[in-house]
Coordinates of C-alpha atoms and ligand atoms in Angstrom, one line a residue:
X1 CA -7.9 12.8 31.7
X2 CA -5.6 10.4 32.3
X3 CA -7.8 7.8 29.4
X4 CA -7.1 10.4 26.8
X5 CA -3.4 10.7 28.1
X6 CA -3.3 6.4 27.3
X7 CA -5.1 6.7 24.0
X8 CA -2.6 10.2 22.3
X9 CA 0.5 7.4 23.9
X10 CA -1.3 4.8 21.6
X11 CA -1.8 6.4 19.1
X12 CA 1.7 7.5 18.9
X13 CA 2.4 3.9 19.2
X14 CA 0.9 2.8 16.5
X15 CA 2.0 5.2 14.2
X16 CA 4.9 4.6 11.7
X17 CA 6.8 7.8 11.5
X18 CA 9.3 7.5 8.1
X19 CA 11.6 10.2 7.4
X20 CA 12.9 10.3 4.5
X21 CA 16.0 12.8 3.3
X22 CA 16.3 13.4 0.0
X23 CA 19.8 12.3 -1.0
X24 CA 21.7 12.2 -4.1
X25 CA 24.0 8.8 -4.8
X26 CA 26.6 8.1 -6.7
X27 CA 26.1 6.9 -10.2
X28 CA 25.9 2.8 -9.6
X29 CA 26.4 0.4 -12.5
X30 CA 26.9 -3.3 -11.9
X31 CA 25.5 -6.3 -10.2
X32 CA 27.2 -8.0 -7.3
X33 CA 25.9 -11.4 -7.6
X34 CA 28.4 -14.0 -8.3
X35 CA 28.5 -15.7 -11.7
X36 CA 26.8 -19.3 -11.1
X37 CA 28.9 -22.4 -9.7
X38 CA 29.0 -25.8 -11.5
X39 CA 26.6 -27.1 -9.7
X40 CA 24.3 -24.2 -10.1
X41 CA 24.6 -24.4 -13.9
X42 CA 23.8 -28.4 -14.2
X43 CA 20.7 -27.5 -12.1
X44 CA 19.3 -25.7 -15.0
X45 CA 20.8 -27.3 -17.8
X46 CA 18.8 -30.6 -15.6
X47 CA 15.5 -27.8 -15.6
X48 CA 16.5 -27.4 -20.0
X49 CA 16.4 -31.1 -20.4
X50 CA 12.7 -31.6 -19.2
X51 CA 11.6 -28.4 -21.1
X52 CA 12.8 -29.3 -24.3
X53 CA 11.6 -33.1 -23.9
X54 CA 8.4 -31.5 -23.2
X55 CA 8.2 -28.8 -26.0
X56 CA 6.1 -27.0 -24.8
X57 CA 5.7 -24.3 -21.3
X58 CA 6.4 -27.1 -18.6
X59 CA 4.7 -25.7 -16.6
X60 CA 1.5 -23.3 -17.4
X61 CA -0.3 -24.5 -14.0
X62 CA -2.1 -21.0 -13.1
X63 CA -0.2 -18.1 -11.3
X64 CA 2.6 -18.6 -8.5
X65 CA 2.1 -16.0 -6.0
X66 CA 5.5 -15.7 -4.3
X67 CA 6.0 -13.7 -0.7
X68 CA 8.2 -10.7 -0.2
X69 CA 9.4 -9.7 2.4
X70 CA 10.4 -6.0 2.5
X71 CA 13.0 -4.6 4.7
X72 CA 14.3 -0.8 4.8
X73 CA 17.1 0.3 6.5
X74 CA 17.3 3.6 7.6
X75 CA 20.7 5.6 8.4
X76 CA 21.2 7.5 11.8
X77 CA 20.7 11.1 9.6
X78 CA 16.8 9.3 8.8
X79 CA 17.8 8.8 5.1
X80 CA 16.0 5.6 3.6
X81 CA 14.6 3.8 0.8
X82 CA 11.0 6.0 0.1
X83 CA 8.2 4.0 1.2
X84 CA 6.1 5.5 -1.7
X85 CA 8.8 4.9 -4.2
X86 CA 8.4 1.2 -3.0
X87 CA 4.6 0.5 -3.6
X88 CA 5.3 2.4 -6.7
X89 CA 8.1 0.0 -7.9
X90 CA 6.7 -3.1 -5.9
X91 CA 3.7 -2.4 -8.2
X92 CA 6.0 -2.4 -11.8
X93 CA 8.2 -5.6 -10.6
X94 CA 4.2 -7.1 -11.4
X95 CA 4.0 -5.6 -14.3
X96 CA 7.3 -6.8 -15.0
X97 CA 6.6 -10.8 -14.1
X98 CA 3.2 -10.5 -16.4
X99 CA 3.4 -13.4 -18.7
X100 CA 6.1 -15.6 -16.5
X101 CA 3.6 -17.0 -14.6
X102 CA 4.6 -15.5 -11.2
X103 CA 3.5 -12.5 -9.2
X104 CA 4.5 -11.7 -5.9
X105 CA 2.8 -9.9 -2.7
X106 CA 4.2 -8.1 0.0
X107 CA 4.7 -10.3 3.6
X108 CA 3.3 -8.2 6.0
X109 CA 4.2 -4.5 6.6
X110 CA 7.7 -2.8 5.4
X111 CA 9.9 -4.3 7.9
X112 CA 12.0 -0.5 9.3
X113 CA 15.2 -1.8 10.7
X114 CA 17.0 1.7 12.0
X115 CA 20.7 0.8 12.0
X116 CA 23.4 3.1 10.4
X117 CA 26.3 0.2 9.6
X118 CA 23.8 -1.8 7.9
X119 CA 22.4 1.1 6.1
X120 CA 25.7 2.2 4.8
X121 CA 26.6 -1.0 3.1
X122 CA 30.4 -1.9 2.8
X123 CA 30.9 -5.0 1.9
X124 CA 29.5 -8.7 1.6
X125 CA 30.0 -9.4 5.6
X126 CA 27.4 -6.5 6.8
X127 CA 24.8 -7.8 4.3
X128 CA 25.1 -11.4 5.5
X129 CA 24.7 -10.1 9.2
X130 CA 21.7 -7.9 8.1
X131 CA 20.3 -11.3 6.6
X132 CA 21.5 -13.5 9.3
X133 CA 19.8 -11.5 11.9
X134 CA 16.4 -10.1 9.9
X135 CA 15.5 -12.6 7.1
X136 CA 11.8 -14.1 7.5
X137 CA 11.2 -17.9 7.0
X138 CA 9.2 -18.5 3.7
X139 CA 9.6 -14.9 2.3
X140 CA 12.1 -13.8 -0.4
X141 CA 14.1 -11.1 1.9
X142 CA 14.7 -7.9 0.2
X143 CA 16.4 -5.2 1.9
X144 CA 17.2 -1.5 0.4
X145 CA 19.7 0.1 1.7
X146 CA 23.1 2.6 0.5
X147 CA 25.1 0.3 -1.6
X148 CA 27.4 3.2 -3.4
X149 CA 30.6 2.1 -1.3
X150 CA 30.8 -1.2 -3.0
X151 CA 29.4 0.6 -6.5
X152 CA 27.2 -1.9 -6.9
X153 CA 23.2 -1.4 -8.1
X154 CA 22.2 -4.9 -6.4
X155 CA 23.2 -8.3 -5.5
X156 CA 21.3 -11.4 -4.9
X157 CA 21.7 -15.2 -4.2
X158 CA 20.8 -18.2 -5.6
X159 CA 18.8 -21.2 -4.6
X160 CA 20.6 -22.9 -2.1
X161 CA 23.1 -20.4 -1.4
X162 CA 23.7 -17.4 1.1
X163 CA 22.8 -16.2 4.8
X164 CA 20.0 -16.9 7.3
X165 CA 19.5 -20.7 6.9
X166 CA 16.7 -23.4 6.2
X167 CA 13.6 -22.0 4.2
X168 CA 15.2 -18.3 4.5
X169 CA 18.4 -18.4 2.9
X170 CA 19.7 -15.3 0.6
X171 CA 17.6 -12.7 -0.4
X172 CA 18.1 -9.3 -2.5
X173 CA 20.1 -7.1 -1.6
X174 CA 19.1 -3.4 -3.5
X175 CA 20.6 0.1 -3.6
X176 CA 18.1 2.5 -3.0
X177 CA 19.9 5.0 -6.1
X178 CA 18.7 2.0 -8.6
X179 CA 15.2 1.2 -6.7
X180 CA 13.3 3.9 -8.3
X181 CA 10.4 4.4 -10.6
X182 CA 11.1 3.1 -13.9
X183 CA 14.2 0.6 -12.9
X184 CA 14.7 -2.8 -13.6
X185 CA 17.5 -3.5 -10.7
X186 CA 14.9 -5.6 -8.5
X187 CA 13.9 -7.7 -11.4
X188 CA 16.9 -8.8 -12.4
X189 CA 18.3 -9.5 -9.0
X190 CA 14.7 -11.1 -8.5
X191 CA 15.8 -13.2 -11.6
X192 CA 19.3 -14.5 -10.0
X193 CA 16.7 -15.2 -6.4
X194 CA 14.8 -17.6 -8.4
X195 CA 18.0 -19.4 -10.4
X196 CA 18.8 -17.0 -13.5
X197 CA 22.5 -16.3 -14.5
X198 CA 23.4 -13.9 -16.6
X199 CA 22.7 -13.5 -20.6
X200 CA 26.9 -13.4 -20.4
X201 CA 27.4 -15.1 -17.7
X202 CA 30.6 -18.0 -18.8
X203 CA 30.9 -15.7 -21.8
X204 CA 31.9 -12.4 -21.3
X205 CA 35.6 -13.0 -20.1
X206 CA 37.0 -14.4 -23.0
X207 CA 34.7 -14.6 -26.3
X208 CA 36.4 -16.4 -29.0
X209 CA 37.4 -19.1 -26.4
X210 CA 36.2 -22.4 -27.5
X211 CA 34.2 -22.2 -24.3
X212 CA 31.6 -18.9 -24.8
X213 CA 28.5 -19.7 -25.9
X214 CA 28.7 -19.3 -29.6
X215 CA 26.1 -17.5 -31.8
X216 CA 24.8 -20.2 -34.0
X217 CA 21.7 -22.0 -32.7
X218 CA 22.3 -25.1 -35.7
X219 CA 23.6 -28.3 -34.1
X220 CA 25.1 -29.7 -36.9
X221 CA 27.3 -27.5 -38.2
X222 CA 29.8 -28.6 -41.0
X223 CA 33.7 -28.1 -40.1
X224 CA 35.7 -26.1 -40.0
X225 CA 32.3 -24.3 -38.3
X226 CA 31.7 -25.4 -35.3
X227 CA 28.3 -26.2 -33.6
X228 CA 26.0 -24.9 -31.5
X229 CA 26.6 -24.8 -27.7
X230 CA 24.5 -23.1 -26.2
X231 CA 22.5 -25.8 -23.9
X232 CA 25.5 -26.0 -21.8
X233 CA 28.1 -22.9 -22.1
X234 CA 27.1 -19.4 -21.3
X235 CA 23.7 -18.8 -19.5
X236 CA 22.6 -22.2 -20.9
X237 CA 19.6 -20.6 -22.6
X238 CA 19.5 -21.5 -26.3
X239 CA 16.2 -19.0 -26.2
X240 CA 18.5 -16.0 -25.5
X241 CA 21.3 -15.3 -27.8
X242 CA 24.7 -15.3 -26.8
X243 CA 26.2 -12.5 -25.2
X244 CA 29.5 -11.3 -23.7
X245 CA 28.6 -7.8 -22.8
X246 CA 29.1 -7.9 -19.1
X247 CA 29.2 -4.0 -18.9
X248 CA 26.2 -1.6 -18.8
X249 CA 25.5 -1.2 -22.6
X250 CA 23.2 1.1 -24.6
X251 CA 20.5 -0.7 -26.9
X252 CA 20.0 2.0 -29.0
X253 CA 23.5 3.6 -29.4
X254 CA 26.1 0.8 -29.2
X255 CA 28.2 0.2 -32.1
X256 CA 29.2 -4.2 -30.8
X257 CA 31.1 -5.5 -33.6
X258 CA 32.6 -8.8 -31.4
X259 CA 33.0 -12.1 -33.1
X260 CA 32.9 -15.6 -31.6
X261 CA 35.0 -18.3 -32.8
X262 CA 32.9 -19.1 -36.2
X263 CA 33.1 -15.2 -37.1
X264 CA 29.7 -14.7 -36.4
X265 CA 29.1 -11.3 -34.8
X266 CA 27.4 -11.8 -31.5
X267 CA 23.7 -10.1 -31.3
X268 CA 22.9 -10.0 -27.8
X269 CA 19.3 -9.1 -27.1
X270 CA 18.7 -5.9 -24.6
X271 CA 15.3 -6.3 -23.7
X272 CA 16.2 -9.1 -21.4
X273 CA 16.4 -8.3 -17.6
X274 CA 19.1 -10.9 -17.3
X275 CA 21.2 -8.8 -19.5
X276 CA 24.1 -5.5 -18.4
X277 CA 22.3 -3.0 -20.9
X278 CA 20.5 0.3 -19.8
X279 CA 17.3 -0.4 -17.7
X280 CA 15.2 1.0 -20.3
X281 CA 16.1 -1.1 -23.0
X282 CA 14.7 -4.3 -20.9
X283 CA 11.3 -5.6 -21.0
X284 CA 11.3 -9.1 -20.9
X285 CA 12.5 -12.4 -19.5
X286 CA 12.9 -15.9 -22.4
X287 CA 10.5 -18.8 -22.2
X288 CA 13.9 -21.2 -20.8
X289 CA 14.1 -18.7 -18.2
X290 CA 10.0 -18.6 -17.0
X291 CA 10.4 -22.1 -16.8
X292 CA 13.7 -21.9 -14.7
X293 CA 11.7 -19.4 -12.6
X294 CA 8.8 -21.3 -12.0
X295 CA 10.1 -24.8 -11.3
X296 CA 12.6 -22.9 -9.1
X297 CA 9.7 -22.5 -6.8
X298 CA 7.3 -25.5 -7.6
X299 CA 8.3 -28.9 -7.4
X300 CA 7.5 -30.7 -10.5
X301 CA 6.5 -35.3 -10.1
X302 CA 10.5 -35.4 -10.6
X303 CA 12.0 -32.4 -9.7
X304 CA 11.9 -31.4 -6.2
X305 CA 11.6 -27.7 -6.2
X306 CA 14.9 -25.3 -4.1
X307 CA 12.5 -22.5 -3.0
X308 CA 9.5 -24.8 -2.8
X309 CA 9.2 -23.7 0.5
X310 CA 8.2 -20.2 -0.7
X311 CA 4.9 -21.5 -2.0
X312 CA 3.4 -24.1 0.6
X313 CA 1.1 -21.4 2.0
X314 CA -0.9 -20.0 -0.8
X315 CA -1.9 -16.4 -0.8
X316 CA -4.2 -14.2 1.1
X317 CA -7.5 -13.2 -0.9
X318 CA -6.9 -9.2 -2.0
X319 CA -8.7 -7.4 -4.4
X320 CA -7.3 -5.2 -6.8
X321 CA -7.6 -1.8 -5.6
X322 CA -9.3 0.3 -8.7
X323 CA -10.2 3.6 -7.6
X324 CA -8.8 6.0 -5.3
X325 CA -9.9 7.6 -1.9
X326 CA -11.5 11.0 -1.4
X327 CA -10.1 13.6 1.0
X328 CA -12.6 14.2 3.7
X329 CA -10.8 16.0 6.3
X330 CA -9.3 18.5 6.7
X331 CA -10.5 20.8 3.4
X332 CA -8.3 23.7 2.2
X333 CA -11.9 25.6 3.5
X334 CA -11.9 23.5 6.9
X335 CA -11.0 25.6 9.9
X336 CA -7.1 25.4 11.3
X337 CA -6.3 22.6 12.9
X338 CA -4.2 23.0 16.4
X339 CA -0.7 21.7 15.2
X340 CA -0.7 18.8 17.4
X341 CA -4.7 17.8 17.4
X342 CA -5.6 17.2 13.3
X343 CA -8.2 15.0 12.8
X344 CA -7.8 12.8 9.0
X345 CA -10.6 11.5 7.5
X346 CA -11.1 10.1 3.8
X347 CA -13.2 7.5 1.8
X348 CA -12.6 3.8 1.9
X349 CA -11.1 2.8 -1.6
X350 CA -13.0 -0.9 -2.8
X351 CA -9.8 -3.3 -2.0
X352 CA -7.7 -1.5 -0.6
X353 CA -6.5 -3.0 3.3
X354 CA -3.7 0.1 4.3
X355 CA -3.5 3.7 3.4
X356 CA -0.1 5.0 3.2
X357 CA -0.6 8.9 4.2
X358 CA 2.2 11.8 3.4
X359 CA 2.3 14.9 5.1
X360 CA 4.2 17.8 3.3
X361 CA 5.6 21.4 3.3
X362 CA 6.7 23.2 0.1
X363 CA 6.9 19.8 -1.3
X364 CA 9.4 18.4 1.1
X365 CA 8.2 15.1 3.1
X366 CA 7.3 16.3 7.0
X367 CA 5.9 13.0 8.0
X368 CA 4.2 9.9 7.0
X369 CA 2.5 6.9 8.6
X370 CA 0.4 3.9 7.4
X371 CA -3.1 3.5 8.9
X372 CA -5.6 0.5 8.2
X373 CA -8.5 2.6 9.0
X374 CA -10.1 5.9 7.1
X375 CA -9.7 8.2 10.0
X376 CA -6.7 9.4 12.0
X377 CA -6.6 11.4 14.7
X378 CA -2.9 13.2 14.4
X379 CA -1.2 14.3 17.6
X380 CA 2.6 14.4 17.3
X381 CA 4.2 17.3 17.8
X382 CA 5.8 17.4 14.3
X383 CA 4.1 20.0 13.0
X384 CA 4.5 24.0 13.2
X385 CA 1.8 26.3 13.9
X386 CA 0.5 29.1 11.8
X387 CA 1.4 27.0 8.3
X388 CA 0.2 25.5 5.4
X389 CA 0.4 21.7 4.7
X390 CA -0.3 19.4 2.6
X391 CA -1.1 15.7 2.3
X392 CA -1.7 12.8 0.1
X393 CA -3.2 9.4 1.0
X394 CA -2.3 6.0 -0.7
X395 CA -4.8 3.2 -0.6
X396 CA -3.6 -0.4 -1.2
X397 CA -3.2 -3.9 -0.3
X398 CA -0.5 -6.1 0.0
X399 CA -1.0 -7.7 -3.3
X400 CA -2.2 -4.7 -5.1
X401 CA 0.1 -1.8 -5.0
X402 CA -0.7 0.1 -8.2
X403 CA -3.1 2.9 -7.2
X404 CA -0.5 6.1 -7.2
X405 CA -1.4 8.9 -4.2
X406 CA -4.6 11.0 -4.0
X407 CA -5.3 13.8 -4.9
X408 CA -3.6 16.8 -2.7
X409 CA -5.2 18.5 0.5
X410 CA -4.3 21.4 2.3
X411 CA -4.8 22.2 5.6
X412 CA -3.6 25.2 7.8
X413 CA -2.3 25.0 11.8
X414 CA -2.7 27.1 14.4
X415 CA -1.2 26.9 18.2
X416 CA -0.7 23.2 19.4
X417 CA -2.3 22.0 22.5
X418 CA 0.1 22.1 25.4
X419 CA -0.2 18.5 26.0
X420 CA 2.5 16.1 26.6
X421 CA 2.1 12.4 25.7
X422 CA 2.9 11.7 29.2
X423 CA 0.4 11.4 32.3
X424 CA 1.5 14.2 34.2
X425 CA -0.5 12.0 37.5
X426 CA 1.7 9.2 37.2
X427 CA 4.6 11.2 37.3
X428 CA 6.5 8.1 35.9
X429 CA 8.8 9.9 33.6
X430 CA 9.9 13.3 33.8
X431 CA 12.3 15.5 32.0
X432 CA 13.3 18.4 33.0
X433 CA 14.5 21.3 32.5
X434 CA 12.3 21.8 29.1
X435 CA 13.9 25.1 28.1
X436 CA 17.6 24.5 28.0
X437 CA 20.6 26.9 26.9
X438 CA 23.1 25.4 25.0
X439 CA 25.0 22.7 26.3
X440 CA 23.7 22.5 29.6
X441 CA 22.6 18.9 30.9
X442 CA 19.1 17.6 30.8
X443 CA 17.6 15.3 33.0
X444 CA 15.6 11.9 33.0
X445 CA 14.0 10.6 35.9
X446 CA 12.8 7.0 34.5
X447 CA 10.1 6.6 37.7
X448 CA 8.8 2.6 37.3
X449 CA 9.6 2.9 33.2
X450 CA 13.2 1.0 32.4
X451 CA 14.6 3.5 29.8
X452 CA 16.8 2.0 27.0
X453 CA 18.1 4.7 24.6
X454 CA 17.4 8.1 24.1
X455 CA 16.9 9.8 20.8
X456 CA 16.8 13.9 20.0
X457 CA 14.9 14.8 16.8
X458 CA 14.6 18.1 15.0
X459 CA 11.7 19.8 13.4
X460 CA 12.2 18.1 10.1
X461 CA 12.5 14.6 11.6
X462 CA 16.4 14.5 11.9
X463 CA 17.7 12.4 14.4
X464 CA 20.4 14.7 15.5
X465 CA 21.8 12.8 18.6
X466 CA 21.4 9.5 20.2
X467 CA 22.7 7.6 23.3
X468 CA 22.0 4.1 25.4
X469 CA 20.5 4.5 28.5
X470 CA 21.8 2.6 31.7
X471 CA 19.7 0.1 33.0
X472 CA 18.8 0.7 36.5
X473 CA 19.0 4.3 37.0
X474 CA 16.3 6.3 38.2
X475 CA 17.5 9.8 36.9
X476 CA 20.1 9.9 33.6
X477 CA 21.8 12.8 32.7
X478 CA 22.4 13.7 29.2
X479 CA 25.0 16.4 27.9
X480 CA 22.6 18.4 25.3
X481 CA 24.9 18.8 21.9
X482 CA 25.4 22.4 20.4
X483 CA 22.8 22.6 18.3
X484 CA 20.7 25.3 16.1
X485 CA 17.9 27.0 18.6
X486 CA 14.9 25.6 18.6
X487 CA 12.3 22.6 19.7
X488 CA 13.5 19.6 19.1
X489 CA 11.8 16.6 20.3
X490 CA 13.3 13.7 22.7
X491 CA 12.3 9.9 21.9
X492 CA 12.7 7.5 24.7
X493 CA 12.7 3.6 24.3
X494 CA 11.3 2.0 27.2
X495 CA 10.1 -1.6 28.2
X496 CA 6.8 0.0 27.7
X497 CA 7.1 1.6 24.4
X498 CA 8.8 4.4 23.0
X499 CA 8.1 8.0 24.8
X500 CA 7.9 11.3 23.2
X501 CA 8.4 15.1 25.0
X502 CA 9.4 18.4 23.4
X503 CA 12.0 20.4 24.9
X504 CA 13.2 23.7 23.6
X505 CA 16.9 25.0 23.2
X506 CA 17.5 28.4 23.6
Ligands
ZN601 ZN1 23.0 -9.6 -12.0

């Protein structure tokens, strides 16, 4: 007995729980990264030079894979960035970089940091101490999290610049209300990562200053015209004409009558990611800026490379993933499953190294977890008896992303097991009492485990309270909130794990 008690506490171990809140968010416009320094700017007017001399793509070398690493933060409440949403939008940044030369893969699993001041993001500071203490050598860092205090749709850093230090500096920092399907937010901030400014950047504050970029691409110009300047004012790009719209604009319903200091009406291009206009008006990045992109990240016989360090290691071989899995078990015809004890099972899909599976009721996410293996024996105590669910399983690989959610299953519960993850032999941790009236205390006794915190969770997968646990003591006492009647279940962080038990409040 006690064997199966070791492998349901694995089990529940290795399973990534994500809980995920639908919330709304506040309409979010701009981008937070800072306009280019001097320095910055005679970096890639130094990239320009060796382009032009060469006339042609400097580099056209084969495909740069580049690392990401991906972080979500989740807020105390459980709301976070949609892990679904993210291999669905991981998937179009690809698309995306098609034709730059670059594609990207994901650096291991989605790195879940649960903290509630990072989550809700309020200035600069908190995303340089997220950075500082999570960032991953050799990855490009990219954290989601609530950015709608500071308004802000993104910010990222450029080469050489921002938190966590040698071969991890900077990263992209993304609100989760412009991550979704059909955004560009993480391709432009991916953009500013690997050393683009802004179409308007050094334009857009003052126009018809002698020092915009100005709309004529002829050099010679005769007087009182003057020539073109755009190798080295505005973005530096003579590819992508000048702009000074540094507002979100409308491509197809703009009326932008501005002049320059020749009279020439500016005719900024929307389809470029670099640009403010509306995200679906963009589809593209300029040759000058590939080129900035890709020797941003390889060095060149003269040019050493700032992000080189992204592509020493080369990639891991994946396949693309081309076809989808087949539910197995359970069948809308299968018989109920005990709420606690349901057994997964589904095809292997060609390529595919992780299956990201979504459990569901009425459409609302219950639970989720990823799995590297086809089967999955289910045994939290998340589910309710006597209903209907339904799931969906995503197969995919850390390089190949684009296979959307099977089909949907159904399956029906009935009466949980009364097990407890716990050994009730070793009689190392108990709680007690596990029917509680409101308010009254509950108690701990830690046995040989060291308990560290203490977590309550509601049916849905709320974290509704949360408290440290003193180091030391052998029986903790915790003052049970006023809550709605009803289970709820307690997560304990140990030295040995985390700990799960159900208690009920009457
Ligand atoms: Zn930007």
């Amino acid at each position: 007995m006690k064997k199966i008690y070791n492998y349901l506490l694995v089990l529940i171990l290795l399973c990534i729980q994500a809980f995920t809140a639908q919330a709304q968010f506040a309409p979010e416009a701009l981008c937070g990264t800072a306009e280019p320094s001097d320095a910055h700017y005679k970096y890639i007017e130094s990239l320009n030079q060796q382009y032009n001399a060469l006339d042609i793509e400097a580099d056209s070398n084969g495909t740069i894979y580049l690392p990401i690493k991906f972080h979500v933060v989740t807020d105390i409440n459980g709301s976070r960035y949609d892990q679904n949403t993210l291999l669905t939008v991981f998937c179009e940044l690809n698309q995306k970089f098609q034709g730059s030369g670059i594609q990207f893969y994901m650096r291991g699993d989605v790195n879940v940091i649960n903290n509630s001041l990072y989550y809700r993001h309020t200035s600069n500071a908190v995303g340089s101490a997220l950075m500082n203490e999570h960032n991953v050598i050799r990855s490009i860092n990219t954290y989601f999290v609530d950015l709608s205090a500071i308004g802000l749709c993104g910010y990222a850093y450029f080469p050489g610049s921002g938190p966590g230090g040698p071969l991890r500096e900077g990263g992209l920092m993304m609100s989760i209300g412009c991550s979704q399907v059909g955004n560009t937010t993480l391709a432009h901030e991916m953009g500013h990562y690997l050393a683009l400014p802004h179409t308007f950047d050094g334009s857009s504050t003052d126009p018809i200053s002698p020092f915009a970029e100005r709309v004529t691409r002829n050099p010679n110009e005769v007087a009182p015209r003057f020539s073109a300047n755009c190798n080295t004012f505005g973005d530096r790009y003579c590819d992508t004409p000048a702009d000074i719209y540094g507002f979100r604009w409308n491509c197809n319903g703009m009326a932008l009558n501005d002049t320059d200091l020749n009279g020439d009406t500016f005719l900024p291009d929307a389809g470029y990611f670099m640009s403010y206009s509306s995200d679906f008006c963009m589809n593209k990045f300029s040759q000058q800026q590939m080129n900035t992109m890709r020797q941003t990240v390889r060095s060149s016989s003269t040019t050493p490379a700032p992000r080189n360090y992204l592509t020493v290691f080369p990639m891991p071989a994946w396949d693309t993933v081309t076809s989808n899995v087949t539910l197995l078990e359970p069948l809308a015809s299968s018989t109920p499953s005990p709420s606690n004890f349901i057994f997964f099972r589904w095809s292997k899909a060609p390529g595919a190294t992780h299956y990201f599976v979504r459990i569901r009721r009425n459409n609302l996410p219950v639970t989720e977890f990823t799995t590297t293996d086809t089967t999955r024996l289910f045994t939290i105590n998340l589910l309710q008896p006597g209903l209907t669910y339904t799931y969906t399983i995503r197969p995919y690989n850390h390089g190949w992303t684009c296979v959307g959610p099977s089909q949907t299953g159904t399956f029906t519960t009935t009466q949980g097991y009364g097990v407890s993850v716990f050994d009730p032999k070793s009689q190392e941790v108990v709680i007690y009492p596990s029917l509680l009236e409101a308010g009254q205390l509950l108690n701990i006794r830690s046995g040989e485990a060291q308990l560290q915190s203490f977590s309550l969770v509601d049916i849905q997968g709320r974290t509704v309270m949360q408290a440290p646990l003193e180091s030391g003591s052998i029986v903790h006492q915790i003052q049970m909130p006023v809550l709605p009647a009803g289970t709820y279940h307690v997560k304990l962080q140990s030295n040995r794990g985390p700990l799960f038990e159900r208690i009920v409040i009457q």
